[in-house]
Structures are given as structure tokens and as C-alpha cells.
PDB file of N, CA and C in Angstrom:
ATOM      1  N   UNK A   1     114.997 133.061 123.109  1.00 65.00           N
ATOM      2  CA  UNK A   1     114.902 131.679 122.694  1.00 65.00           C
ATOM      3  C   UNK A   1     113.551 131.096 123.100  1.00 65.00           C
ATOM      4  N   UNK A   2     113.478 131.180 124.110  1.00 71.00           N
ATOM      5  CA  UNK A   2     111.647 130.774 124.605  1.00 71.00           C
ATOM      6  C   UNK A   2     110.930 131.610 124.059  1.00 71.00           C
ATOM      7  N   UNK A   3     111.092 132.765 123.464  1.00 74.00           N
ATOM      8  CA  UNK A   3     109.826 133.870 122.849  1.00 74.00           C
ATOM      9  C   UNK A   3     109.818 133.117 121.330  1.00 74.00           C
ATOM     10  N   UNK A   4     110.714 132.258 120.631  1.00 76.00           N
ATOM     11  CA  UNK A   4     110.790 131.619 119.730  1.00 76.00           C
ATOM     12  C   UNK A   4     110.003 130.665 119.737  1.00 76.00           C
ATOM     13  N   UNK A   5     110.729 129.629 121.025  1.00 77.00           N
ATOM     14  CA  UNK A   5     109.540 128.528 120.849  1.00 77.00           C
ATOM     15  C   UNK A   5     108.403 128.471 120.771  1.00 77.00           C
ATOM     16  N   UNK A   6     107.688 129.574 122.027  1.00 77.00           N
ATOM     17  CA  UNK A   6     105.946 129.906 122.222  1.00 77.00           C
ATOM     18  C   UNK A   6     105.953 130.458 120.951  1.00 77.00           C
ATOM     19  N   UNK A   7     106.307 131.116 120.361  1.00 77.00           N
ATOM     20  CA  UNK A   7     106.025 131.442 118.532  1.00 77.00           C
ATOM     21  C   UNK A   7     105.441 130.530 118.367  1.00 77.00           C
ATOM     22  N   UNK A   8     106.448 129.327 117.956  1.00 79.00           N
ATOM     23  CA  UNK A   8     106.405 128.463 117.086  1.00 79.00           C
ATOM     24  C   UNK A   8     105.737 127.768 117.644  1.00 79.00           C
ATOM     25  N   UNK A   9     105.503 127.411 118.535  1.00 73.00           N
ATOM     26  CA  UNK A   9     103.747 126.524 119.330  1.00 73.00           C
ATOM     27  C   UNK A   9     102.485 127.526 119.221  1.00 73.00           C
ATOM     28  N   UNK A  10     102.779 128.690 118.886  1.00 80.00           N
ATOM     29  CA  UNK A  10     101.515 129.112 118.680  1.00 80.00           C
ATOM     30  C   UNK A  10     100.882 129.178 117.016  1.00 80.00           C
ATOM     31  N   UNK A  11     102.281 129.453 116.313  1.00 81.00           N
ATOM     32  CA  UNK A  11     101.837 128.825 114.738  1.00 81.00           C
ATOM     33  C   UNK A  11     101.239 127.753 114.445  1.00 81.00           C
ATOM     34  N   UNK A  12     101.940 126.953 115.786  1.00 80.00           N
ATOM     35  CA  UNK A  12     101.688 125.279 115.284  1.00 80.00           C
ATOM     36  C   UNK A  12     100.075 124.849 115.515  1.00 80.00           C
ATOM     37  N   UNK A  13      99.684 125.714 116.574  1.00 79.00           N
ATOM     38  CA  UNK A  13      98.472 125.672 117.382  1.00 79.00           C
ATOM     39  C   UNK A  13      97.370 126.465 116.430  1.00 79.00           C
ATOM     40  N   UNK A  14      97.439 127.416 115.683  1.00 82.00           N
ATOM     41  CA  UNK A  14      96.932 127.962 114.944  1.00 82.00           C
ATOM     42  C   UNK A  14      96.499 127.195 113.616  1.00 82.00           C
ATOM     43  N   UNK A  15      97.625 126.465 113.282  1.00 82.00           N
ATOM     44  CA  UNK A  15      97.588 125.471 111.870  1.00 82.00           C
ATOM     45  C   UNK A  15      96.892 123.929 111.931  1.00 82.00           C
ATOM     46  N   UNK A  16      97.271 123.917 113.505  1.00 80.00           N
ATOM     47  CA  UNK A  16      96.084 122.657 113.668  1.00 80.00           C
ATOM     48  C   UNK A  16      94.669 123.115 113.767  1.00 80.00           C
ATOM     49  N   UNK A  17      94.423 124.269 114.691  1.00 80.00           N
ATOM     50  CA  UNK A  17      93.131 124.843 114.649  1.00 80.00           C
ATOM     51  C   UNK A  17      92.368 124.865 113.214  1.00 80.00           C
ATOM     52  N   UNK A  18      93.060 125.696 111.926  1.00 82.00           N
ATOM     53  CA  UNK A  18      92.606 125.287 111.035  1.00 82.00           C
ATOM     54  C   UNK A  18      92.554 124.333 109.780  1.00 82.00           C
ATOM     55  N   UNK A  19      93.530 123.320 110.408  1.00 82.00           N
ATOM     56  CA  UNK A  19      92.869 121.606 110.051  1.00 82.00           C
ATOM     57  C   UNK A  19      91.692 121.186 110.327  1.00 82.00           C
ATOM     58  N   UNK A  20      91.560 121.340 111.642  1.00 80.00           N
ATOM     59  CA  UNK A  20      90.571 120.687 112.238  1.00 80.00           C
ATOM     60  C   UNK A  20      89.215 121.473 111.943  1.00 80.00           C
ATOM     61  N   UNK A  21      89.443 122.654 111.337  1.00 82.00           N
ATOM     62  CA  UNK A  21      88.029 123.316 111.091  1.00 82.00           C
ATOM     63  C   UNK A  21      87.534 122.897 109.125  1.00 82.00           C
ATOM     64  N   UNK A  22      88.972 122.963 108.618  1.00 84.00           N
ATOM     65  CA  UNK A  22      89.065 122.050 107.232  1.00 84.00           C
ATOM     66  C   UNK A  22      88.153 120.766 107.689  1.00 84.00           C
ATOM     67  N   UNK A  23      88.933 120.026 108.683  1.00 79.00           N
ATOM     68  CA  UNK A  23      88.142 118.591 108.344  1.00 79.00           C
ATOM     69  C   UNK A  23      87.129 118.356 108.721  1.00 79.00           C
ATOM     70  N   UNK A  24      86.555 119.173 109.576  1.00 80.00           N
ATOM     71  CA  UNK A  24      85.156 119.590 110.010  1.00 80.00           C
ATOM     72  C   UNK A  24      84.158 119.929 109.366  1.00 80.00           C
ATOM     73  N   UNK A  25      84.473 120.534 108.289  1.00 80.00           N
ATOM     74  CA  UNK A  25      83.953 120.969 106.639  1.00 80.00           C
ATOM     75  C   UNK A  25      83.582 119.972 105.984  1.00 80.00           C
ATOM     76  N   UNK A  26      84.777 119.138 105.554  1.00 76.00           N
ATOM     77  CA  UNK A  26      84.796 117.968 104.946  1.00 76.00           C
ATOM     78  C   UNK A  26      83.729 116.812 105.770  1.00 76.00           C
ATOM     79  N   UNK A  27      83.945 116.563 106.783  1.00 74.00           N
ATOM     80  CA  UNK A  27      82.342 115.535 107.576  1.00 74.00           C
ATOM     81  C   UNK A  27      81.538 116.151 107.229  1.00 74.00           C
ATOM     82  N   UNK A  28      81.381 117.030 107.214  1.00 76.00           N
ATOM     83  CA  UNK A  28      79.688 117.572 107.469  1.00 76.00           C
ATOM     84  C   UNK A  28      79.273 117.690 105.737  1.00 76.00           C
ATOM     85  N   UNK A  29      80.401 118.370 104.850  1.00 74.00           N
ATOM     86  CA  UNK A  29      79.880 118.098 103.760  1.00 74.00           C
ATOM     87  C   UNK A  29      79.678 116.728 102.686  1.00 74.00           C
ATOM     88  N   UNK A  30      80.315 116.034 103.484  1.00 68.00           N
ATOM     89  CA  UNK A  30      80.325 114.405 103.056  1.00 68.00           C
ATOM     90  C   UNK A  30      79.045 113.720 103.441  1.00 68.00           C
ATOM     91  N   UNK A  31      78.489 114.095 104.469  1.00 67.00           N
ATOM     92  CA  UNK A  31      77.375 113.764 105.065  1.00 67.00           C
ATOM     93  C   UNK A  31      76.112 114.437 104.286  1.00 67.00           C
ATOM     94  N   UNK A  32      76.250 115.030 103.577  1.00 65.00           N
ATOM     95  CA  UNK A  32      75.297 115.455 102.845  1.00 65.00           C
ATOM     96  C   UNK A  32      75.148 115.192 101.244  1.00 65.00           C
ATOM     97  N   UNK A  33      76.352 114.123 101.442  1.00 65.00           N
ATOM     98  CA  UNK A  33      76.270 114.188  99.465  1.00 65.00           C
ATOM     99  C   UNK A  33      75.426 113.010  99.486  1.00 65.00           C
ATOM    100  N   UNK A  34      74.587 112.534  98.487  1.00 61.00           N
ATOM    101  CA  UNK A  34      73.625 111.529  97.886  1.00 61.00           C
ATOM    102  C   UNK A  34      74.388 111.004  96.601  1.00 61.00           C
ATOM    103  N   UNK A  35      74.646 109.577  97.118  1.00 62.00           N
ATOM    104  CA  UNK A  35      74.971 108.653  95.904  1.00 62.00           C
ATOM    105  C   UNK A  35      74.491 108.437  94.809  1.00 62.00           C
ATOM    106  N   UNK A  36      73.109 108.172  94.857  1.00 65.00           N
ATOM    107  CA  UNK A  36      71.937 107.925  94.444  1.00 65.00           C
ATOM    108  C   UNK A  36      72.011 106.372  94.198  1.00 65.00           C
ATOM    109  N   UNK A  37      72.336 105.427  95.159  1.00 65.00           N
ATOM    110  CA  UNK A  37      72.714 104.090  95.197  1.00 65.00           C
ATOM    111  C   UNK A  37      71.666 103.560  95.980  1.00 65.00           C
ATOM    112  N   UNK A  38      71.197 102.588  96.382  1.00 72.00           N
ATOM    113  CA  UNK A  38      70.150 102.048  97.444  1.00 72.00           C
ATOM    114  C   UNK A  38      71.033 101.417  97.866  1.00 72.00           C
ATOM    115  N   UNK A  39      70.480 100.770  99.181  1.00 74.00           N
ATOM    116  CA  UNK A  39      71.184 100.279 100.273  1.00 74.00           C
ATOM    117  C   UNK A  39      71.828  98.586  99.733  1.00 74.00           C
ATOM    118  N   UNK A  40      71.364  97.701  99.095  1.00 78.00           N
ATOM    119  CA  UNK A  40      71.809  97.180  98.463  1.00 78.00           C
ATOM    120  C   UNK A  40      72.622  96.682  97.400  1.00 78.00           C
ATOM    121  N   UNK A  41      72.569  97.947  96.218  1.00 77.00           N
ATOM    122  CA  UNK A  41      73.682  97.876  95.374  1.00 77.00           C
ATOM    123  C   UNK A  41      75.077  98.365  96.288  1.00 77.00           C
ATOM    124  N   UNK A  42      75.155  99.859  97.403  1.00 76.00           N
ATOM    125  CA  UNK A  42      75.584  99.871  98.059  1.00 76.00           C
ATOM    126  C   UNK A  42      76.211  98.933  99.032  1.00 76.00           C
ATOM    127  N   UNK A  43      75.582  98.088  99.413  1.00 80.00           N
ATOM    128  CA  UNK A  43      76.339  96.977 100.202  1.00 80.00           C
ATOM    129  C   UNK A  43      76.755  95.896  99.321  1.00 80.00           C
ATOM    130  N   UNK A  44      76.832  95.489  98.136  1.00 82.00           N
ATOM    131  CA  UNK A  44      77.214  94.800  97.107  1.00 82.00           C
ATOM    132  C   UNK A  44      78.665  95.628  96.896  1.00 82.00           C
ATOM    133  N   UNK A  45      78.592  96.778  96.577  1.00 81.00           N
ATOM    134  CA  UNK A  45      79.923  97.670  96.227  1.00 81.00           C
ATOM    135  C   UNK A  45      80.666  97.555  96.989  1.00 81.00           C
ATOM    136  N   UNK A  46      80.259  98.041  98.455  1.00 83.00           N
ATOM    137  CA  UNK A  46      81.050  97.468  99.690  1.00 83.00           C
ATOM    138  C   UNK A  46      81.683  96.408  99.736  1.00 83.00           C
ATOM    139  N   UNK A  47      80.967  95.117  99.883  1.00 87.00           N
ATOM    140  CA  UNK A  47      81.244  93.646  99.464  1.00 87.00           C
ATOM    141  C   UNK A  47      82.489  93.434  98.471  1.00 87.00           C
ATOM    142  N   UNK A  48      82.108  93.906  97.632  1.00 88.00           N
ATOM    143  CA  UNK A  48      83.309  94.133  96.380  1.00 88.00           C
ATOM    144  C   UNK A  48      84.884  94.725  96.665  1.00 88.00           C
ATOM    145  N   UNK A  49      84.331  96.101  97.364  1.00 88.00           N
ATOM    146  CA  UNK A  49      85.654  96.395  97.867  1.00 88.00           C
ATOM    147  C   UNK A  49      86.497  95.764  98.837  1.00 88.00           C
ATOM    148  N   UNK A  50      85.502  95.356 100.067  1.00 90.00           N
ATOM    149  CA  UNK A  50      86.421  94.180 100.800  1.00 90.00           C
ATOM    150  C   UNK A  50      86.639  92.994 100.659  1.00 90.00           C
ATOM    151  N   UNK A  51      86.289  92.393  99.723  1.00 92.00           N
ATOM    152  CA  UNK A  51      87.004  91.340  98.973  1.00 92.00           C
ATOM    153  C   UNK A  51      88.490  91.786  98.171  1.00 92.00           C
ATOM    154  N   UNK A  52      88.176  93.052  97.524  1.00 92.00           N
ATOM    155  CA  UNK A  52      89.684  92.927  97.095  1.00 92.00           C
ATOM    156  C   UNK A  52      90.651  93.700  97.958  1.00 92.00           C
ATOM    157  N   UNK A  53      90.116  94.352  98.670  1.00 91.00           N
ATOM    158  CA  UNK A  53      90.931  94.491 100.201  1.00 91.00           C
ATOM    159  C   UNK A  53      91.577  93.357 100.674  1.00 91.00           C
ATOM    160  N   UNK A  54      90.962  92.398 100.952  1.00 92.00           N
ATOM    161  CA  UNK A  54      91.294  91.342 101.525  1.00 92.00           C
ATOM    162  C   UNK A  54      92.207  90.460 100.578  1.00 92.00           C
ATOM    163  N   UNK A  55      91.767  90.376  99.387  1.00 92.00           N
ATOM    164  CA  UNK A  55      92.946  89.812  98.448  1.00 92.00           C
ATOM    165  C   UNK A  55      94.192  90.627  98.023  1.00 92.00           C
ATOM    166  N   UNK A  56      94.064  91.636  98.263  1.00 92.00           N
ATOM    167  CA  UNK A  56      95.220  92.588  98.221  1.00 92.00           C
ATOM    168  C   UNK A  56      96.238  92.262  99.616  1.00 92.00           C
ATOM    169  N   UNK A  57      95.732  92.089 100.421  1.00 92.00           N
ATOM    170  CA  UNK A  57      96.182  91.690 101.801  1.00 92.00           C
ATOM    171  C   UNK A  57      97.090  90.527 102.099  1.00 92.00           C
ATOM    172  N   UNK A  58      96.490  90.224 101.680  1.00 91.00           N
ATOM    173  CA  UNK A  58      96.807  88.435 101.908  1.00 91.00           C
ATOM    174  C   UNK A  58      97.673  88.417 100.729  1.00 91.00           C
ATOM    175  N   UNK A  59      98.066  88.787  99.278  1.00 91.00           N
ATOM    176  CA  UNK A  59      99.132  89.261  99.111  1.00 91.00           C
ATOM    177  C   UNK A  59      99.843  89.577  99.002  1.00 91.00           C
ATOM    178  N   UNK A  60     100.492  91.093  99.907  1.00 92.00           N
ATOM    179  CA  UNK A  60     101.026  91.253 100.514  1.00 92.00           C
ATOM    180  C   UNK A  60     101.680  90.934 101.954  1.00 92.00           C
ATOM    181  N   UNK A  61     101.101  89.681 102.228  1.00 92.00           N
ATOM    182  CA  UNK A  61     101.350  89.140 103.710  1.00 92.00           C
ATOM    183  C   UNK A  61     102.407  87.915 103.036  1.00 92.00           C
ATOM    184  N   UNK A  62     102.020  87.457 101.912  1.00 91.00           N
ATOM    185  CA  UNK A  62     102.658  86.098 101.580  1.00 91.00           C
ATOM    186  C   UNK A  62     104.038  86.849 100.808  1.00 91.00           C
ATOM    187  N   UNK A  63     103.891  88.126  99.994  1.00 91.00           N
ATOM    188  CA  UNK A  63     105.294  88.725  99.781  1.00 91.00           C
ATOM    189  C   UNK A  63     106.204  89.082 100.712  1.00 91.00           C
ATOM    190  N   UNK A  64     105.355  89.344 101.725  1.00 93.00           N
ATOM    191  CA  UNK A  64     106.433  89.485 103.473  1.00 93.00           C
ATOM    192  C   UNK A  64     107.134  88.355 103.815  1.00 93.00           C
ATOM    193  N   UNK A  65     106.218  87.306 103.868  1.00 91.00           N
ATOM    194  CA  UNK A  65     106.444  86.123 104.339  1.00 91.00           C
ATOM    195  C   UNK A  65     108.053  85.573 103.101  1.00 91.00           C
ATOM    196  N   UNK A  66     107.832  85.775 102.341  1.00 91.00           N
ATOM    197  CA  UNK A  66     108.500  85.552 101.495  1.00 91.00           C
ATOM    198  C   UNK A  66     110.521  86.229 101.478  1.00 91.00           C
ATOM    199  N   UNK A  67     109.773  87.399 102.071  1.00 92.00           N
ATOM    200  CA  UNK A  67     110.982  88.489 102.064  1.00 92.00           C
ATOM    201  C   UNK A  67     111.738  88.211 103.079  1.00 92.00           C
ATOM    202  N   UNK A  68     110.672  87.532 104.375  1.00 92.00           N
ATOM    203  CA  UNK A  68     111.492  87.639 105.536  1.00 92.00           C
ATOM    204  C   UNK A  68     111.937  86.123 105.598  1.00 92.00           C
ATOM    205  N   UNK A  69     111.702  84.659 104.739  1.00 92.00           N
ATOM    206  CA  UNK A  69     112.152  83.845 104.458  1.00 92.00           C
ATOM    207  C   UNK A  69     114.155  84.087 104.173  1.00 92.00           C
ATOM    208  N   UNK A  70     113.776  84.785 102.831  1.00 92.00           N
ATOM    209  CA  UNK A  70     115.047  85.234 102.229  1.00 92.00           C
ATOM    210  C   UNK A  70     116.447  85.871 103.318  1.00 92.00           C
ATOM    211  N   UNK A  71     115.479  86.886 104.153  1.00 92.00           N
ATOM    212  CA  UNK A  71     116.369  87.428 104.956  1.00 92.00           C
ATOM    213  C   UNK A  71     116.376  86.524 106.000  1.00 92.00           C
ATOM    214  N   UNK A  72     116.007  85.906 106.639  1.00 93.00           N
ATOM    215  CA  UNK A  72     116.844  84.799 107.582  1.00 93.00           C
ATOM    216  C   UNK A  72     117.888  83.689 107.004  1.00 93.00           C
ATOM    217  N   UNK A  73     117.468  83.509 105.538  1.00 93.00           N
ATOM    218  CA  UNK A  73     118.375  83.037 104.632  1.00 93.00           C
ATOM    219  C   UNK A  73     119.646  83.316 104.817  1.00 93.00           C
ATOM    220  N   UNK A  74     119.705  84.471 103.986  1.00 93.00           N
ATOM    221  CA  UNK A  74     120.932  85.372 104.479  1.00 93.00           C
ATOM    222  C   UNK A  74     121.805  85.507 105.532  1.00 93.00           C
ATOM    223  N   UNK A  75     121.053  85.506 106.818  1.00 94.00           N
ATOM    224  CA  UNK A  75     121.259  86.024 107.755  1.00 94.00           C
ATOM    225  C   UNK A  75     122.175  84.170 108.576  1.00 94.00           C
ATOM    226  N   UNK A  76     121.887  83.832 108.342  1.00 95.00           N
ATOM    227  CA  UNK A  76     122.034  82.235 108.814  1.00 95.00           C
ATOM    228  C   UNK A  76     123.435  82.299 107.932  1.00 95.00           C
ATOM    229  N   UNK A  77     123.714  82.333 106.158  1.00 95.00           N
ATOM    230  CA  UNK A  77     124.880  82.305 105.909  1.00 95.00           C
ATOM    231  C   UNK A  77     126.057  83.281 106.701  1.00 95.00           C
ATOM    232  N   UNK A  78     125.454  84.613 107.151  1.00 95.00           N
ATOM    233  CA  UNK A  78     126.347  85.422 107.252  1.00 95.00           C
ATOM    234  C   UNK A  78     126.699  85.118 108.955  1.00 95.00           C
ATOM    235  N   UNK A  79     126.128  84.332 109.583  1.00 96.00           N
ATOM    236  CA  UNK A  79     126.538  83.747 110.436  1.00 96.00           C
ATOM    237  C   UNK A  79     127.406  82.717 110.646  1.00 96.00           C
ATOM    238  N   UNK A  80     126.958  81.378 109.166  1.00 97.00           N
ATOM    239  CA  UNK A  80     128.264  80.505 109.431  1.00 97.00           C
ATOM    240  C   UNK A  80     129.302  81.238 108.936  1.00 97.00           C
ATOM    241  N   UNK A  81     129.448  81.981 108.102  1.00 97.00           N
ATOM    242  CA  UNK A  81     130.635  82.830 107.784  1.00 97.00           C
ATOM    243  C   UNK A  81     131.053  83.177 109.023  1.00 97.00           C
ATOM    244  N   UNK A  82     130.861  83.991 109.351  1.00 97.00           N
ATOM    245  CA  UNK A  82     131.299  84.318 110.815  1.00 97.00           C
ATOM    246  C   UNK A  82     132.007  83.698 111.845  1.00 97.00           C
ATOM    247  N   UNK A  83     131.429  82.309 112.452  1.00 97.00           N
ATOM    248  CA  UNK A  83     131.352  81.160 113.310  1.00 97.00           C
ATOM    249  C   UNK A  83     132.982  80.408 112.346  1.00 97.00           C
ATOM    250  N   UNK A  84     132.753  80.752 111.013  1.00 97.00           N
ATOM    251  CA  UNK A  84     134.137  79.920 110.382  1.00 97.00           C
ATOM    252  C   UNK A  84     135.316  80.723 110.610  1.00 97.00           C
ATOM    253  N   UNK A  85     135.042  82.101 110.581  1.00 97.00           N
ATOM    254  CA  UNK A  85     135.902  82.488 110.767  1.00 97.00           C
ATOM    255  C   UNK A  85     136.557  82.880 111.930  1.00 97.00           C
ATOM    256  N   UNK A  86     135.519  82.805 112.817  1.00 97.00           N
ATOM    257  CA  UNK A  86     136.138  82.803 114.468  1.00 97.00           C
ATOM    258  C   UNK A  86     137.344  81.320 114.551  1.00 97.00           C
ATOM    259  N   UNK A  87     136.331  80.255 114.359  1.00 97.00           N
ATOM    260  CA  UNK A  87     137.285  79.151 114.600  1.00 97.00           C
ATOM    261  C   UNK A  87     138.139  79.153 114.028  1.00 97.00           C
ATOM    262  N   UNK A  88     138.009  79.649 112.805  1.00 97.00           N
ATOM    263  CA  UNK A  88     139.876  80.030 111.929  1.00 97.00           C
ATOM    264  C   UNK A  88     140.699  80.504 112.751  1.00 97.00           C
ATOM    265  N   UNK A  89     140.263  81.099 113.260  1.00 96.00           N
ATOM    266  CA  UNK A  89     141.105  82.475 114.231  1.00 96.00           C
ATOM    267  C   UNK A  89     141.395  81.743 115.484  1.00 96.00           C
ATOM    268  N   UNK A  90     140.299  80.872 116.109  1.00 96.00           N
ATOM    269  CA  UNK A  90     141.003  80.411 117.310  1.00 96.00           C
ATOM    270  C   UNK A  90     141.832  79.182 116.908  1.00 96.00           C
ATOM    271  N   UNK A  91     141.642  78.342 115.710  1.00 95.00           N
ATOM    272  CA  UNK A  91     142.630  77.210 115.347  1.00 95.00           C
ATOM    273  C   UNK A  91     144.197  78.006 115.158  1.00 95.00           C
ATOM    274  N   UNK A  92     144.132  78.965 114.304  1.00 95.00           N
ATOM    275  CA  UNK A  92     145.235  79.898 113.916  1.00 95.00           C
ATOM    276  C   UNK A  92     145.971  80.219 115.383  1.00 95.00           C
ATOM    277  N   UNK A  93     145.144  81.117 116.338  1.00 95.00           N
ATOM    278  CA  UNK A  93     145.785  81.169 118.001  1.00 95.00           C
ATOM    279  C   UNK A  93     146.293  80.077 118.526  1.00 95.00           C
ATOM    280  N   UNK A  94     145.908  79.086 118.512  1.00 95.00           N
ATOM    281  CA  UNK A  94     146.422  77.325 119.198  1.00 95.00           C
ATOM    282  C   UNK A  94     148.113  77.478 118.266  1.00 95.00           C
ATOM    283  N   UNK A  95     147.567  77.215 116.971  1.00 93.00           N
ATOM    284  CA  UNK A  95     148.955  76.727 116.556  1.00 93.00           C
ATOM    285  C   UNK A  95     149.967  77.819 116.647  1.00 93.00           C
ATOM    286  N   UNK A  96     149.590  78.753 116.798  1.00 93.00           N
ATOM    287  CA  UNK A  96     150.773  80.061 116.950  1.00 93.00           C
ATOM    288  C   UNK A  96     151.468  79.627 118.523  1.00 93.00           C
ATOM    289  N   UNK A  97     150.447  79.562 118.873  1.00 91.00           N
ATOM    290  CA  UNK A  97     150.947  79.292 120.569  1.00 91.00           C
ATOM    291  C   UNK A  97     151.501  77.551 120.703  1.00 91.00           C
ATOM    292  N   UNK A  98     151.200  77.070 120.177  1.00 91.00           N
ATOM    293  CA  UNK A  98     151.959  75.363 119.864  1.00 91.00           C
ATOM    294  C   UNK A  98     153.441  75.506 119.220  1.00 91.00           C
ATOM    295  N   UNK A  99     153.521  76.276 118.393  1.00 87.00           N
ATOM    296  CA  UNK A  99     154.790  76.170 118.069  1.00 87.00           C
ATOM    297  C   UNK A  99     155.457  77.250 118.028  1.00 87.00           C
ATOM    298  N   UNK A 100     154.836  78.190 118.736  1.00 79.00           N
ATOM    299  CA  UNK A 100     156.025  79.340 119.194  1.00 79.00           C
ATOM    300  C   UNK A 100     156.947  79.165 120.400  1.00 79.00           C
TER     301      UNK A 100
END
């Protein structure tokens, strides 16, 4: 059973080893590609993208906001439900015990 596990930590150890030599590949060959952009249209593109980053964001923050509105909604009815039906139950106990 332990000659299993060290197996299987050494597969595991092996498969990260060659991730990490994959993504090691990938930096170094990323670092060498040429856009052919100058530093300005480049930072304009940039600009561009985090703007709609940011509007993407902030839409999704107000659909949260929104969701988690709803679910306290909910959550508040399924409580007075609850709260009614306790006191049902303890009005129901009184009168059982009143006129038994």
C-alpha cells in the first residue's frame, strides 16, 4: 500500500516536472515573439482592454448584487413561514393543554 502511494507521488512528481518545463518553454518563447506594435498603439490596446475588463466587472458585480438581493428575499419569506408556523404550533400546544 505505501509502495502504491510513493508510485503515485512519484508519477505525480514527474508530471509536474514536466509542466513546469512546458511552461518554461512557453515564457521564454513568448518573450521572443515581436508584435510589430510600438509602445503606444500598444498601450492604447491595453487601455482598451482594461476598460472593458472593467466594464465587464462591474457588470457582473451589479448581477451579484442583484442575485444576492433576491436570495435574502427568499430567505426572509422562508423564515416568516417558519416563525408562523412555530407559533401555530405553540398556540396549538396552549390550547391542547387548556382544554385537555
Amino acid at each position: 500500500m505505501i509502495e502504491n502511494i510513493e508510485k503515485q507521488f512519484e508519477n505525480a512528481l514527474e508530471r509536474f516536472d514536466e509542466s513546469a518545463k512546458t511552461a518554461k518553454e512557453v515564457v521564454e518563447s513568448s518573450k521572443s515573439i515581436d508584435l510589430g506594435l510600438d509602445e503606444e498603439k500598444l498601450a492604447g490596446l491595453l487601455d482598451l482592454v482594461d476598460q472593458r475588463i472593467n466594464r465587464v466587472a462591474t457588470d457582473i458585480r451589479s448581477e451579484m448584487a442583484e442575485e444576492r438581493k433576491l436570495i435574502i428575499k427568499h430567505e426572509k419569506k422562508s423564515l416568516m413561514i417558519n416563525i408562523g408556523i412555530a407559533t401555530m404550533a405553540v398556540v396549538a400546544f396552549i390550547f391542547n393543554k387548556i382544554l385537555s
